[in-house]
Amino acid sequence: MKSMLTRLLACAVLLFIGGWTHAADGNEILKRVDRNLEPESYEMFRKLINIEPDGTKKEFVLYSVKKGRDKIVALFLAPPSDKGRATLRLGDNMWLYIPNVGKPVRITSLQSVIGGVFNNADILRIDYTAEYNAEGVTEEKDAHVLALKARTGEVAYDRLKMWVDRKLILPVKIEAYAASGMLIKTLHFKDIQDFGGGIRRPATVETDSPLYKGYKSVMLYSQLKKRELPDEVFTLNYLPRVEDLRK
Amino acid sequence: MRRLWFVCWVLLAAMPARGAETYSFDATEFQKKPYELNGYVEFRYDRFRLNNSGAQYQLNNYLAPRVNLERTTALFKPSGKMRSGDFTLNARAHVEFQHDTVDSARTGRFDELYASYKPQPGFTLDAGKTALKWGKGYAWNPVGFVERLKDPNDPELAREGFTALSADFIRNFDGLLQTVAFTPVLLPARSHLNGDFGQPGHNNVAAKLYLLYRDTDIDFMFLSKGSRTRRVGVDFSRNVTSNLEVHGEWARVEDVQRRVTDAAGNVTASVANAHSYLLGVRYLTEREATLIAEYYRNGGGYGDSELRGFYQLADSAYRQFLATGVTAPLQRTQNLSQSGYGRPNAGRNYFYLRASQKEPFDILYFTPSVTLIANLNDRSVSVAPEMLYTGITNVELRLRTFFLSGSNYTEFGEKQNRRRLELMVRLYF
């Protein structure tokens, strides 16, 4: 009986260590995914295209700067109806500045300032490691599949399932789930390009959602490069002046 | 024929298959330019169903009674920037043509025209006409000490600024106190400059101190005694959960002058400090409906009996005019209206609720909403359903109606109109 108990205990310890190692590996992969996608501090331009089932498109162009793991600001450059809008994210805090309103107001990560499939959390994405913890890794032929769980209840998607290219350590596909287990959206990473400065990553992210059947959103990246900025840029008072950062 | 088939085959093969569309984006065309011009043109049609028994109607229309009023408005709001090194010249103009059943009017002005000096992100100096917006409230801002009154029916409308010299200092820290920002303002008031800010002949000093502390926005504001009486205030805003935000404002305004009339026209003048405050929430439901609810205590406002006294006075002045043709009592009542009773939301306790649903029935860019403003003292209300569509690039379409209701001698029961229909088209460039 005693040896039986000892064996069971040993199995439990091994399983625990195995699980912990897996999670640790997962977080290590996730950390590499973050840095392969973007430098920790950068500037970039993005075009967001919302495509309706009949093919009608609406496009937005954003300029973004990020610092550290959880500070990011995005400025709308087009279309003219949205030009000058700016959004700021500091960890779980988000604000929106609309030129007509003239002052920033707090918004939530699940809202969408542009409508369509993308929400604020997609536009103001911070490092995956800042928001998610890897609970496990399974292996497929060409990919690691990470099971990610949100670190807090403030995060837009409770769980992510991320397929990571085994050679490039870049995401290929991400499924985003609500706390209820419902699939909210799927992101497909495509078109790997060299952005210079050692940055080689997908230049296109296509998103579809079972909540918006037939609709699709596409995010295109351009001029992504490393840039260091002072902390004062990532403040409420600076939000109306973000466009000054563009060179 | 075979050659034709071959050409067709090559063309078809060259066409990208549906669903495999490729996209490209080059940001070169979005580089910053030294000059910038954008803005919008707005066309609006309003039809008012007038409230013939309302005090505000009687005071404004006693010489030319009518049932309906139609108004068309064309508004041009261009804004531009000119950059040179650390300097920027900013301008936002307002050109409006309005024609209604009674009259036509033209307005032309700069809402903002100011120069900015920005040598580094932590410091900015602005000089000129600029619209400062203080406070966290959506419909009202009791701490908006250096700005023009907000219209709760259109809280997001751009407003005209005042000419001022202001600076902005920002510092960031590690720890619980993440940001400190200080905004001092010097606002001179002369008969020809900021003449409508208050009593001329004063150099008014105001300031705002902003803190981001423990993920909470906190502001402290003050305005020195000068053109307006001295006032201090504080506001806050915080995300409690990922879908719930709470905010509030509190303001103390010293030496508020109030003229209160009774139904017989006996006016009592008093001076006292007024405390106003606002508490509000913004909540996003699972079905992506946004609710904004606010309670506003207007410390300098009129109580139920004070408003009733004014409306009874207006009613009796109008009856006297109908019986005798004498206009003097109506004109006296009009003067009282201009000294406070005629302000939008002149009462003391209000509740505001706005519920909007993002893209219902999978209709992208379509947002229906309804806004309710209630005077909690006299239980009169304004309800405004609205439909907004932004699906056409650079075009905004809005259809809105207002239904005002309340018994006799209540705020919304005595307004100039009972119903209003508004159609608006806005074209951005």
XYZ file of C-alpha atoms in Angstrom:
676
model
C 0.000 0.000 0.000
C 2.862 2.273 0.976
C 4.706 1.635 -2.329
C 1.467 2.268 -4.218
C 1.140 5.664 -2.529
C 4.793 6.459 -3.257
C 4.290 5.610 -6.934
C 1.164 7.762 -7.137
C 2.990 10.667 -5.496
C 5.922 10.303 -7.876
C 3.532 10.284 -10.846
C 1.824 13.426 -9.550
C 5.175 15.186 -9.113
C 6.273 14.150 -12.606
C 2.984 15.314 -14.096
C 3.253 18.638 -12.240
C 6.845 19.161 -13.379
C 5.904 18.147 -16.917
C 2.997 20.562 -16.958
C 5.116 23.349 -15.492
C 7.842 22.740 -18.075
C 5.250 22.876 -20.830
C 3.856 26.156 -19.529
C 7.373 27.534 -19.151
C 8.191 26.464 -22.732
C 4.943 28.022 -23.896
C 5.742 31.341 -22.242
C 9.239 31.225 -23.711
C 7.779 30.667 -27.191
C 5.264 33.460 -26.568
C 8.050 35.832 -25.555
C 9.873 35.033 -28.816
C 6.645 35.510 -30.782
C 6.264 38.990 -29.250
C 9.790 40.046 -30.204
C 9.626 38.470 -33.661
C 6.394 40.323 -34.411
C 7.627 43.740 -33.282
C 10.475 45.332 -31.350
C 9.423 46.265 -27.821
C 9.341 49.956 -28.779
C 8.389 50.824 -32.336
C 6.418 52.967 -34.748
C 4.341 51.668 -37.633
C 1.561 52.398 -40.094
C -1.411 50.109 -40.547
C -4.312 49.948 -42.951
C -7.504 48.329 -41.674
C -10.028 47.152 -44.235
C -13.545 46.077 -43.263
C -15.065 43.952 -46.009
C -18.809 43.314 -46.095
C -20.397 40.168 -47.615
C -21.255 42.079 -50.828
C -17.618 43.140 -51.207
C -18.130 46.730 -49.986
C -14.987 47.966 -48.245
C -14.240 50.648 -45.679
C -10.604 51.520 -45.021
C -8.839 53.173 -42.108
C -5.166 54.142 -41.835
C -3.490 54.332 -38.444
C -0.124 55.476 -37.194
C 0.959 53.757 -33.970
C 3.817 53.996 -31.516
C 4.489 51.550 -28.694
C 6.839 51.591 -25.738
C 7.683 48.737 -23.404
C 5.274 45.868 -22.992
C 2.045 47.775 -22.385
C 2.091 51.376 -23.647
C 0.669 52.046 -27.092
C -0.967 54.940 -28.875
C -2.704 54.955 -32.282
C -3.708 57.901 -34.446
C -6.218 57.742 -37.319
C -4.855 59.307 -40.514
C -7.711 58.306 -42.835
C -10.541 58.463 -43.784
C -11.161 62.196 -43.234
C -14.241 61.417 -41.072
C -11.956 59.720 -38.526
C -8.789 61.751 -39.043
C -7.282 63.044 -35.813
C -8.926 60.444 -33.574
C -6.355 58.992 -31.228
C -6.465 56.094 -28.805
C -4.122 55.447 -25.906
C -3.582 52.260 -23.951
C -1.631 51.927 -20.717
C -1.993 48.322 -19.571
C -5.720 47.836 -18.992
C -6.549 51.555 -19.294
C -7.791 52.864 -22.643
C -8.819 56.344 -23.777
C -10.202 57.785 -26.998
C -9.665 61.348 -28.178
C -12.075 62.761 -30.792
C -11.044 66.200 -32.130
C -14.642 67.533 -32.067
C -15.177 66.421 -28.475
C -11.823 67.974 -27.595
C -10.907 65.791 -24.621
C -10.029 62.133 -24.099
C -12.674 59.792 -22.671
C -12.165 56.351 -21.200
C -13.191 53.425 -23.389
C -13.180 49.666 -22.920
C -11.151 47.030 -24.716
C -14.215 45.255 -26.127
C -15.666 48.353 -27.783
C -14.782 49.196 -31.352
C -13.904 52.707 -32.428
C -14.122 51.713 -36.095
C -16.990 49.213 -36.204
C -16.759 45.804 -37.810
C -14.756 42.803 -36.629
C -11.798 44.675 -35.079
C -12.259 45.980 -31.556
C -10.079 48.355 -29.530
C -7.962 45.533 -28.124
C -7.024 44.472 -31.675
C -6.068 48.003 -32.668
C -4.146 48.684 -29.447
C -2.544 45.275 -29.031
C 0.213 45.121 -26.458
C 2.657 42.219 -25.940
C 0.943 38.827 -25.726
C 3.107 38.027 -22.700
C 1.758 41.106 -20.915
C -1.804 39.808 -21.226
C -1.574 36.024 -21.461
C -0.005 33.080 -19.711
C 0.728 29.882 -21.624
C -1.071 26.995 -19.953
C 0.159 24.353 -22.352
C 1.808 23.532 -25.660
C 0.876 20.798 -28.086
C 2.891 19.950 -31.130
C 1.674 19.665 -34.695
C 3.705 18.898 -37.800
C 4.884 22.465 -38.523
C 3.602 24.340 -35.524
C 3.591 24.692 -31.769
C 0.021 25.191 -30.587
C -0.124 27.379 -27.486
C -3.087 27.394 -25.135
C -3.114 30.894 -23.632
C -5.184 32.148 -20.710
C -5.732 35.826 -19.926
C -3.820 36.977 -16.858
C -6.720 39.193 -15.667
C -10.426 39.644 -16.310
C -9.666 42.972 -17.991
C -8.286 41.298 -21.122
C -10.584 41.352 -24.172
C -10.354 37.601 -24.949
C -10.297 35.117 -22.093
C -8.417 32.416 -24.025
C -6.326 32.230 -27.180
C -5.273 29.216 -29.173
C -2.153 30.202 -31.107
C -0.519 28.213 -33.903
C 3.156 29.225 -34.050
C 5.359 28.396 -37.060
C 7.997 26.037 -35.695
C 10.856 27.476 -37.785
C 10.052 31.186 -37.824
C 8.457 31.395 -34.346
C 5.733 33.624 -35.774
C 1.978 33.148 -35.370
C 0.151 31.525 -38.260
C -3.340 31.497 -36.806
C -4.972 32.635 -33.560
C -8.409 31.686 -32.318
C -9.835 34.051 -29.690
C -12.395 32.730 -27.205
C -14.702 34.362 -24.653
C -14.810 33.143 -21.040
C -17.922 31.134 -21.989
C -15.813 29.155 -24.493
C -17.464 30.817 -27.493
C -15.167 31.461 -30.464
C -15.166 35.235 -31.008
C -12.789 35.545 -33.955
C -9.964 33.923 -35.883
C -6.849 35.780 -37.033
C -4.828 34.498 -39.998
C -1.231 35.805 -40.336
C 0.004 35.975 -43.944
C 2.522 37.430 -46.343
C 5.834 37.403 -44.436
C 7.909 40.452 -45.387
C 11.234 41.989 -44.453
C 10.606 45.383 -42.840
C 14.318 46.108 -42.394
C 16.240 46.452 -39.137
C 16.016 42.691 -38.594
C 12.188 42.730 -38.545
C 10.705 39.959 -40.661
C 7.047 39.235 -39.959
C 3.595 38.781 -41.550
C 2.491 41.990 -43.262
C -1.166 40.930 -43.451
C -3.544 39.781 -40.723
C -6.975 38.638 -41.870
C -9.748 38.320 -39.319
C -13.145 36.683 -39.492
C -15.722 36.103 -36.832
C -18.697 33.749 -36.433
C -20.445 36.753 -34.831
C -20.174 38.635 -38.163
C -20.890 35.920 -40.724
C -19.611 36.831 -44.189
C -17.703 39.871 -42.920
C -13.930 40.038 -42.946
C -11.356 42.507 -41.667
C -7.801 42.842 -42.909
C -4.896 44.613 -41.218
C -1.891 45.540 -43.381
C 1.454 46.658 -41.924
C 3.923 49.167 -43.362
C 7.080 51.000 -42.235
C 7.362 49.067 -38.974
C 10.582 50.138 -37.297
C 12.205 50.451 -33.921
C 11.758 53.821 -32.235
C 12.387 54.971 -28.668
C 10.097 57.691 -27.271
C 9.795 59.414 -23.893
C 7.089 58.222 -21.474
C 5.330 61.608 -21.701
C 4.095 60.637 -25.183
C 1.895 57.965 -23.590
C -0.255 60.304 -21.518
C -3.750 61.746 -21.714
C -2.518 65.307 -22.160
C -0.314 64.342 -25.106
C -3.085 62.438 -26.939
C -4.316 65.478 -28.978
C -0.730 66.037 -30.155
C 0.264 62.495 -31.215
C 0.538 63.526 -34.869
C 3.608 65.594 -33.959
C 5.493 62.301 -33.616
C 5.253 61.575 -37.326
C 8.349 62.613 -39.181
C -11.146 30.239 -82.336
C -8.609 28.116 -80.489
C -6.488 31.251 -80.003
C -9.504 33.094 -78.535
C -10.114 30.277 -76.067
C -6.450 30.421 -75.095
C -6.625 34.218 -74.468
C -9.770 33.737 -72.354
C -8.073 30.989 -70.370
C -4.987 33.164 -69.742
C -7.168 36.107 -68.653
C -9.215 33.927 -66.302
C -6.077 32.373 -64.872
C -4.632 35.838 -64.311
C -7.730 37.005 -62.371
C -7.404 36.495 -58.626
C -9.934 33.998 -57.341
C -12.613 35.430 -55.026
C -11.585 34.837 -51.461
C -7.898 34.804 -52.376
C -7.743 38.569 -52.829
C -4.342 40.056 -52.124
C -3.839 43.403 -50.448
C -0.969 45.816 -50.306
C -0.253 48.987 -48.383
C 2.484 51.557 -48.740
C 2.404 54.269 -46.060
C 4.556 56.719 -48.027
C 1.514 58.829 -48.965
C 0.710 59.282 -45.262
C 3.921 61.065 -44.342
C 3.433 64.321 -42.413
C 2.967 67.416 -44.549
C 3.718 71.034 -43.590
C 0.125 72.029 -44.424
C -3.122 70.245 -43.713
C -6.750 71.070 -44.464
C -9.777 69.002 -43.570
C -13.188 69.354 -41.972
C -16.808 68.852 -42.932
C -19.890 70.348 -44.541
C -23.193 69.727 -42.795
C -26.748 70.103 -44.046
C -29.554 69.944 -41.525
C -33.311 70.158 -41.688
C -35.293 70.702 -38.472
C -39.038 70.725 -38.076
C -40.342 71.949 -34.732
C -43.866 71.330 -33.489
C -44.287 74.358 -31.260
C -45.744 74.228 -27.783
C -48.358 77.001 -27.896
C -49.099 76.762 -24.203
C -45.420 76.752 -23.144
C -43.875 79.763 -21.399
C -40.773 79.782 -23.643
C -42.992 79.772 -26.752
C -45.178 82.592 -25.414
C -42.189 84.769 -24.508
C -40.561 84.371 -27.924
C -43.546 84.223 -30.270
C -46.286 86.367 -28.761
C -46.158 88.832 -31.680
C -46.284 86.168 -34.403
C -47.962 82.970 -33.203
C -47.446 79.815 -35.263
C -47.853 76.056 -34.975
C -44.724 74.756 -36.696
C -41.299 76.072 -37.469
C -39.042 74.719 -40.194
C -35.337 75.405 -40.325
C -32.624 74.548 -42.807
C -28.979 74.955 -41.904
C -25.806 74.709 -43.948
C -22.642 74.537 -41.893
C -19.045 74.587 -43.101
C -16.379 73.612 -40.548
C -12.921 73.635 -42.101
C -9.850 73.109 -39.943
C -6.230 73.484 -40.891
C -2.671 73.247 -39.621
C 0.582 74.829 -40.695
C 3.808 73.425 -39.282
C 7.278 74.835 -39.068
C 9.816 73.222 -36.740
C 8.493 73.272 -33.180
C 5.693 75.707 -34.116
C 2.191 74.891 -35.371
C -0.585 77.263 -36.371
C -4.006 75.691 -35.825
C -7.319 77.000 -37.117
C -10.908 75.768 -36.962
C -13.569 77.973 -38.542
C -17.363 77.972 -38.313
C -19.423 79.330 -41.218
C -23.162 78.850 -40.913
C -26.182 79.835 -42.974
C -29.564 79.333 -41.352
C -32.992 79.953 -42.773
C -36.284 79.307 -41.006
C -39.937 80.236 -41.264
C -39.275 83.512 -39.441
C -35.796 84.687 -40.264
C -32.418 84.047 -41.895
C -29.045 84.328 -40.239
C -25.360 84.038 -41.127
C -22.529 83.320 -38.727
C -18.813 83.345 -39.451
C -16.088 82.974 -36.846
C -13.008 81.076 -35.807
C -13.854 78.535 -33.117
C -10.104 78.134 -32.653
C -7.111 80.033 -33.996
C -3.924 79.542 -32.024
C -0.199 78.978 -32.274
C 1.521 76.112 -30.460
C 5.141 75.816 -29.450
C 6.112 72.200 -28.721
C 9.853 71.855 -28.153
C 9.464 68.456 -26.427
C 6.613 66.037 -25.594
C 6.600 67.140 -21.942
C 5.962 70.823 -22.667
C 3.537 72.768 -24.865
C 2.692 76.459 -25.019
C -0.512 77.574 -26.765
C -1.427 81.181 -27.530
C -4.641 82.312 -29.184
C -8.263 81.251 -29.355
C -8.497 77.709 -28.111
C -11.299 75.502 -26.789
C -10.246 73.995 -23.460
C -12.471 71.162 -22.277
C -12.387 70.209 -18.624
C -14.331 67.560 -16.765
C -15.292 63.909 -17.110
C -19.078 64.272 -17.404
C -20.672 63.351 -20.719
C -23.758 65.607 -20.681
C -22.684 68.293 -18.189
C -19.395 69.629 -16.851
C -19.746 71.637 -13.643
C -15.921 71.952 -13.608
C -15.788 73.433 -17.128
C -14.624 76.783 -15.759
C -13.029 78.204 -18.916
C -15.329 76.965 -21.645
C -18.707 77.714 -23.173
C -21.721 75.753 -21.933
C -22.167 72.280 -23.342
C -25.536 71.370 -24.891
C -26.623 68.056 -23.291
C -28.590 67.302 -26.486
C -25.326 67.484 -28.475
C -22.500 66.928 -25.995
C -19.993 65.943 -28.686
C -20.461 69.105 -30.747
C -17.332 71.238 -31.266
C -17.604 74.517 -29.360
C -16.114 77.958 -29.723
C -13.078 78.655 -27.551
C -11.754 81.690 -25.688
C -8.558 83.598 -26.405
C -5.959 82.557 -23.836
C -2.344 81.768 -23.133
C -1.944 78.251 -21.777
C 0.853 75.789 -21.138
C 1.009 72.068 -20.528
C 3.687 70.330 -18.468
C 3.696 66.515 -18.380
C 5.857 64.245 -16.232
C 5.722 60.462 -15.975
C 6.802 58.279 -13.075
C 7.150 54.634 -12.167
C 4.880 53.469 -9.394
C 1.306 54.102 -8.333
C 1.438 57.730 -9.454
C 2.042 57.291 -13.178
C 1.458 60.768 -14.612
C 1.318 64.360 -13.402
C 0.278 67.121 -15.817
C -0.174 70.791 -15.032
C -2.088 73.213 -17.269
C -1.974 76.900 -16.264
C -4.219 79.309 -18.227
C -4.212 83.110 -18.516
C -7.473 84.382 -19.980
C -7.789 88.165 -20.380
C -11.295 89.605 -20.654
C -11.806 92.961 -22.324
C -14.832 94.432 -24.048
C -13.340 93.462 -27.434
C -11.623 90.229 -26.306
C -13.480 87.364 -24.596
C -16.262 89.892 -24.008
C -18.765 87.110 -23.261
C -16.549 85.337 -20.713
C -17.670 87.674 -17.933
C -17.011 91.107 -16.539
C -14.363 92.845 -18.711
C -11.139 94.346 -17.341
C -9.688 91.239 -15.696
C -6.782 88.919 -16.394
C -8.278 85.626 -15.285
C -6.016 82.862 -14.060
C -7.095 79.232 -14.155
C -5.249 75.947 -13.756
C -5.755 72.205 -13.916
C -3.633 69.538 -12.264
C -4.049 66.046 -13.683
C -2.912 62.847 -11.965
C -3.053 59.267 -13.159
C -2.956 57.525 -9.804
C -3.703 53.810 -9.312
C -5.250 53.661 -12.806
C -7.641 56.510 -11.923
C -7.771 59.862 -13.728
C -8.002 62.689 -11.199
C -8.119 66.430 -11.986
C -8.077 69.439 -9.675
C -9.135 72.772 -11.190
C -9.459 76.357 -10.117
C -10.414 79.741 -11.566
C -9.403 82.972 -9.857
C -11.885 85.708 -8.968
C -12.126 88.180 -11.843
C -14.539 88.218 -14.742
C -16.315 85.327 -13.058
C -16.463 84.479 -9.370
C -13.801 82.213 -7.827
C -14.354 78.497 -8.349
C -12.600 75.225 -7.497
C -13.336 71.699 -8.627
C -12.242 68.102 -8.842
C -13.122 65.220 -11.150
C -12.265 61.552 -11.539
C -12.722 58.664 -13.959
C -11.880 54.998 -13.597
C -12.527 51.686 -15.319
C -13.940 49.434 -12.605
C -14.113 46.422 -14.903
C -13.368 45.968 -18.610
C -16.936 47.071 -19.432
C -17.779 49.533 -16.658
C -16.403 53.049 -16.179
C -17.369 55.430 -13.364
C -16.790 59.176 -13.327
C -17.678 62.199 -11.287
C -17.192 65.939 -10.878
C -17.599 68.365 -8.023
C -17.387 72.160 -8.232
C -17.710 74.997 -5.757
C -18.628 78.354 -7.268
C -18.418 81.305 -4.923
C -20.850 84.226 -4.776
C -23.417 82.999 -7.258
C -26.030 85.669 -7.870
C -29.572 84.399 -8.209
C -32.722 86.315 -9.074
C -35.825 84.391 -8.098
C -39.340 85.461 -8.961
C -42.672 84.361 -7.607
C -45.865 84.053 -9.647
C -46.723 87.694 -8.923
C -43.396 88.974 -10.277
C -41.770 89.809 -6.929
C -38.046 89.285 -7.547
C -35.652 88.343 -4.753
C -31.906 88.659 -5.354
C -29.422 86.630 -3.338
C -25.708 85.820 -3.359
C -24.407 82.469 -2.086
C -21.824 79.800 -2.811
C -23.090 76.981 -5.018
C -21.928 73.383 -4.980
C -22.567 71.326 -8.089
C -21.698 67.724 -8.708
C -22.141 64.908 -11.166
C -21.880 61.133 -10.902
C -21.951 58.898 -13.924
C -21.289 55.469 -15.364
C -20.582 54.120 -18.821
C -21.445 50.454 -19.246
C -20.973 48.118 -22.190
C -23.308 45.106 -22.230
C -22.427 41.694 -23.660
C -24.601 42.518 -26.678
C -22.508 45.654 -27.282
C -25.082 48.167 -26.128
C -23.484 51.203 -24.453
C -25.294 52.856 -21.566
C -24.277 56.254 -20.235
C -26.120 57.350 -17.092
C -25.464 60.551 -15.136
C -26.971 62.327 -12.179
C -26.323 66.071 -12.107
C -26.909 68.346 -9.146
C -26.867 71.933 -10.383
C -26.090 73.903 -7.234
C -26.964 77.273 -8.761
C -30.130 75.976 -10.440
C -33.759 76.652 -9.642
C -35.867 74.355 -7.517
C -39.278 73.062 -8.538
C -41.262 75.898 -6.871
C -38.857 78.562 -8.184
C -39.278 77.365 -11.779
C -43.037 77.080 -11.313
C -43.205 80.706 -10.074
C -41.431 81.910 -13.235
C -43.653 79.887 -15.571
C -46.798 81.122 -13.800
C -45.539 84.698 -14.172
C -44.934 84.153 -17.917
C -48.388 82.613 -18.262
C -50.130 85.528 -16.577
C -48.072 88.065 -18.604
C -49.156 86.307 -21.802
C -52.806 86.247 -20.747
C -52.578 89.946 -19.941
C -51.108 90.557 -23.417
C -53.946 88.623 -25.068
C -56.566 90.556 -23.090
C -55.098 94.076 -23.307
C -52.259 94.023 -25.870
C -49.831 95.312 -23.216
C -46.349 93.858 -23.769
C -44.436 95.303 -20.765
C -45.040 92.318 -18.389
C -43.876 89.932 -21.128
C -40.711 91.967 -21.692
C -39.993 92.010 -17.944
C -40.387 88.235 -17.899
C -38.079 87.956 -20.915
C -35.409 89.878 -18.969
C -35.758 87.399 -16.111
C -35.457 84.570 -18.618
C -32.156 85.978 -19.864
C -30.833 86.366 -16.319
C -31.034 82.633 -15.621
C -34.433 81.023 -16.125
C -33.898 80.690 -19.872
C -30.622 78.736 -19.562
C -30.732 75.208 -20.919
C -31.271 72.943 -17.882
C -31.877 75.751 -15.404
C -33.264 73.322 -12.805
C -31.495 71.743 -9.856
C -31.547 67.937 -10.240
C -31.203 66.057 -13.508
C -30.858 62.522 -14.763
C -29.337 61.670 -18.129
C -29.457 58.309 -19.859
C -28.163 57.418 -23.293
C -28.478 53.880 -24.613
C -26.936 53.007 -27.969
C -26.698 49.657 -29.709
C -23.736 48.983 -31.967
C -24.614 47.478 -35.336
C -27.851 45.597 -34.505
C -29.132 42.912 -36.917
C -25.596 42.729 -38.396
C -26.044 46.134 -40.049
C -22.481 47.410 -40.051
C -21.886 51.080 -39.074
C -25.517 51.518 -37.977
C -26.079 52.775 -34.428
C -29.576 53.390 -33.088
C -29.785 55.136 -29.739
C -32.158 56.878 -27.391
C -31.366 59.755 -25.023
C -33.434 60.752 -22.015
C -32.969 63.942 -19.995
C -35.218 64.270 -16.947
C -35.703 67.115 -14.498
C -35.991 65.075 -11.321
C -37.721 67.870 -9.375
C -40.697 68.434 -11.649
C -40.581 65.029 -13.413
C -40.623 66.495 -16.910
C -38.582 64.750 -19.605
C -37.057 64.999 -23.052
C -36.736 61.727 -24.979
C -34.730 61.637 -28.213
C -34.541 58.454 -30.340
C -31.797 58.598 -32.961
C -30.437 56.592 -35.895
C -26.877 57.095 -37.085
C -25.322 55.519 -40.185
C -21.640 55.902 -41.075
C -21.318 53.123 -43.664
C -20.542 55.419 -46.588
C -16.946 56.597 -46.417
C -16.763 60.224 -45.224
C -20.535 60.531 -44.926
C -22.528 60.618 -41.694
C -26.335 60.366 -41.767
C -28.426 61.063 -38.682
C -32.162 61.062 -38.090
C -33.268 62.250 -34.693
C -36.547 63.157 -33.033
C -37.219 64.864 -29.717
C -40.339 64.338 -27.632
C -40.732 66.740 -24.712
C -43.295 66.091 -22.040
C -44.283 67.439 -18.672
C -47.288 68.949 -16.977
C -47.975 72.699 -16.752
C -45.255 74.816 -15.123
C -42.543 72.175 -15.510
C -39.253 72.646 -17.375
C -39.818 70.423 -20.413
C -43.589 71.071 -20.343
C -42.897 74.793 -20.846
C -40.222 74.584 -23.567
C -40.731 76.303 -26.907
C -41.360 73.072 -28.814
C -43.116 69.803 -28.031
C -41.564 67.730 -30.783
C -38.652 68.137 -33.113
C -37.506 66.185 -36.140
C -33.920 66.540 -37.291
C -32.283 65.185 -40.436
C -28.557 65.673 -40.787
C -26.041 64.849 -43.488
C -22.373 65.480 -42.808
C -19.732 65.206 -45.535
C -16.100 65.045 -44.451
C -13.175 66.082 -46.604
